[in-house]
Short mmCIF file of C-alpha atoms in Angstrom, two decimals:
data_model
loop_
_atom_site.label_atom_id
_atom_site.label_comp_id
_atom_site.label_asym_id
_atom_site.label_seq_id
_atom_site.Cartn_x
_atom_site.Cartn_y
_atom_site.Cartn_z
CA UNK K 181 -16.25 25.22 0.28
CA UNK K 182 -18.42 23.31 2.61
CA UNK K 183 -19.68 21.09 0.08
CA UNK K 184 -16.35 19.87 -0.83
CA UNK K 185 -15.52 19.12 2.81
CA UNK K 186 -18.79 17.59 3.55
CA UNK K 187 -18.07 13.92 1.99
CA UNK K 188 -14.91 13.70 3.94
CA UNK K 189 -16.37 14.63 7.16
CA UNK K 190 -19.18 12.09 6.58
CA UNK K 191 -16.73 9.33 5.97
CA UNK K 192 -14.74 10.06 9.12
CA UNK K 193 -17.91 10.03 11.02
CA UNK K 194 -18.70 6.85 9.54
CA UNK K 195 -15.45 5.37 10.23
CA UNK K 196 -15.56 6.34 13.93
CA UNK K 197 -18.78 4.44 14.29
CA UNK K 198 -17.44 1.38 12.95
CA UNK K 199 -16.77 -1.41 15.40
CA UNK K 200 -14.31 -4.26 14.53
CA UNK K 201 -10.57 -4.57 14.37
CA UNK K 202 -8.72 -1.75 12.47
CA UNK K 203 -7.34 -3.95 10.11
CA UNK K 204 -10.60 -5.55 9.34
CA UNK K 205 -12.04 -2.11 8.79
CA UNK K 206 -9.10 -1.00 6.87
CA UNK K 207 -9.22 -4.01 4.41
CA UNK K 208 -13.11 -3.14 3.85
CA UNK K 209 -12.29 0.24 3.17
CA UNK K 210 -9.39 -0.76 0.92
CA UNK K 211 -11.56 -3.06 -1.34
CA UNK K 212 -14.39 -0.52 -1.35
CA UNK K 213 -12.17 2.19 -2.77
CA UNK K 214 -10.74 -0.17 -5.36
CA UNK K 215 -14.22 -0.73 -6.22
CA UNK K 216 -15.22 2.82 -6.31
CA UNK K 217 -12.58 3.40 -8.97
CA UNK K 218 -14.65 1.41 -11.53
CA UNK K 219 -17.23 2.76 -13.84
CA UNK K 220 -19.95 0.14 -12.78
CA UNK K 221 -22.43 2.68 -11.55
CA UNK K 222 -24.94 1.36 -9.03
CA UNK K 223 -22.73 -2.01 -8.61
CA UNK K 224 -19.76 -0.53 -6.78
CA UNK K 225 -21.22 -1.28 -3.58
CA UNK K 226 -21.95 -4.87 -4.78
CA UNK K 227 -18.53 -5.25 -5.85
CA UNK K 228 -17.22 -3.80 -2.78
CA UNK K 229 -19.24 -6.10 -0.56
CA UNK K 230 -18.04 -9.27 -2.51
CA UNK K 231 -14.64 -8.26 -2.28
CA UNK K 232 -14.91 -7.45 1.46
CA UNK K 233 -16.28 -11.01 1.84
CA UNK K 234 -13.12 -12.48 -0.03
CA UNK K 235 -10.65 -10.64 1.96
CA UNK K 236 -12.42 -10.92 5.27
CA UNK K 237 -12.95 -6.96 5.47
CA UNK K 238 -15.92 -5.09 6.96
CA UNK K 239 -18.57 -4.82 4.52
CA UNK K 240 -19.92 -1.76 5.81
CA UNK K 241 -16.51 -0.06 5.55
CA UNK K 242 -16.19 -1.48 1.84
CA UNK K 243 -19.72 0.32 1.19
CA UNK K 244 -18.24 3.72 2.71
CA UNK K 245 -15.13 2.97 0.69
CA UNK K 246 -16.89 3.18 -2.78
CA UNK K 247 -17.94 6.88 -1.78
CA UNK K 248 -14.70 7.93 -3.26
CA UNK K 249 -16.68 7.90 -6.54
CA UNK K 250 -19.81 10.17 -6.30
CA UNK K 251 -21.31 12.76 -8.75
CA UNK K 252 -18.55 15.13 -8.13
CA UNK K 253 -15.62 12.73 -8.86
CA UNK K 254 -17.07 10.17 -11.51
CA UNK K 255 -15.55 12.31 -14.43
CA UNK K 256 -12.08 13.05 -13.17
CA UNK K 257 -11.78 9.46 -11.58
CA UNK K 258 -12.62 7.97 -15.17
CA UNK K 259 -10.60 10.23 -17.07
CA UNK K 260 -7.50 9.62 -14.84
CA UNK K 261 -8.18 5.79 -15.19
CA UNK K 262 -8.46 6.32 -19.24
CA UNK K 263 -5.38 8.26 -19.20
CA UNK K 264 -3.55 5.58 -16.95
CA UNK K 265 -4.67 2.67 -19.37
CA UNK K 266 -3.49 4.35 -22.25
CA UNK K 267 -0.01 5.12 -20.74
CA UNK K 268 0.15 1.48 -19.97
CA UNK K 269 -1.08 0.05 -23.10
CA UNK K 270 1.18 2.79 -25.22
CA UNK K 271 -1.92 3.96 -26.90
CA UNK K 272 -1.25 7.30 -28.64
CA UNK K 273 -3.13 10.04 -26.75
CA UNK K 274 -3.67 12.19 -30.22
CA UNK K 275 -6.95 9.94 -30.81
CA UNK K 276 -9.39 11.24 -28.51
CA UNK K 277 -13.12 10.92 -28.37
CA UNK K 278 -13.76 14.42 -29.65
CA UNK K 279 -11.93 13.19 -32.80
CA UNK K 280 -14.63 10.84 -33.69
CA UNK K 281 -16.64 12.35 -36.53
CA UNK K 282 -19.38 9.56 -36.77
CA UNK K 283 -21.16 6.98 -34.50
CA UNK K 284 -19.46 4.16 -36.36
CA UNK K 285 -15.81 5.51 -35.78
CA UNK K 286 -16.76 5.65 -31.90
CA UNK K 287 -18.26 2.42 -31.60
CA UNK K 288 -15.38 0.88 -33.52
CA UNK K 289 -13.26 2.11 -30.56
CA UNK K 290 -15.51 -0.06 -28.12
CA UNK K 291 -13.25 -2.89 -27.06
CA UNK K 292 -10.09 -0.84 -27.20
CA UNK K 293 -11.95 1.98 -24.98
CA UNK K 294 -13.19 -0.55 -22.66
CA UNK K 295 -9.98 -2.58 -22.24
CA UNK K 296 -8.18 0.60 -21.82
CA UNK K 297 -10.38 2.09 -19.37
CA UNK K 298 -10.49 -1.30 -17.10
CA UNK K 299 -6.74 -1.61 -17.13
CA UNK K 300 -6.36 2.03 -16.06
CA UNK K 301 -9.26 1.04 -13.29
CA UNK K 302 -7.25 -1.98 -11.97
CA UNK K 303 -3.96 0.09 -11.62
CA UNK K 304 -5.40 3.31 -9.99
CA UNK K 305 -7.85 1.23 -7.91
CA UNK K 306 -4.99 -0.95 -6.73
CA UNK K 307 -2.80 2.17 -5.73
CA UNK K 308 -5.64 3.95 -4.13
CA UNK K 309 -6.73 0.86 -2.42
CA UNK K 310 -3.25 0.16 -0.82
CA UNK K 311 -3.17 3.98 0.30
CA UNK K 312 -6.73 3.60 1.56
CA UNK K 313 -5.80 0.75 3.59
CA UNK K 314 -2.75 2.27 5.24
CA UNK K 315 -4.21 5.61 5.97
CA UNK K 316 -7.42 4.16 7.58
CA UNK K 317 -5.61 1.37 9.42
CA UNK K 318 -3.46 4.18 10.94
CA UNK K 319 -5.97 6.66 11.30
CA UNK K 320 -8.25 3.94 13.41
CA UNK K 321 -5.50 2.79 15.35
CA UNK K 322 -4.75 6.31 16.42
CA UNK K 323 -8.55 7.02 17.19
CA UNK K 324 -9.00 3.87 19.41
CA UNK K 325 -5.59 4.42 21.23
CA UNK K 326 -6.90 7.92 21.92
CA UNK K 327 -10.21 6.72 23.19
CA UNK K 328 -8.33 4.21 25.09
CA UNK K 329 -6.21 6.69 26.93
CA UNK K 330 -9.13 9.02 27.50
CA UNK K 331 -11.05 5.95 29.16
CA UNK K 332 -7.92 5.39 31.50
CA UNK K 333 -7.60 8.65 32.74
CA UNK K 334 -11.30 8.78 33.56
CA UNK K 335 -10.99 5.66 35.65
#
């Protein structure tokens, strides 16, 4: 189970090292998590940095937020995004990728598949981004407050 906990531990250690106002860091994490929900492998960090610039968030925190998608979570996240997109668009779930018997029938799905996936990515990314913002803001405020209390006790 160590390999499951390790990414979360690394993220917490990274958060502790980040400087800046908790709100700025939390905005960076939020847009990073949002970007991490998209299937743009290799471009998620770039997307996170651009979005962090737009919302005046921490660019480093945005990169850390994109770590939500990693080799262990790519498939479940994309599957969830696709299912959410299907649900929102009212597409029947009886037609799956396994039902496709030829390359031509799979390619015919192209635009429908991409639009369904991207709509799901936007919705899931927005929800997880908001959760990431509030969770990281709360965590960082508590962390900084506890550090301040410790410093006050020492002095």
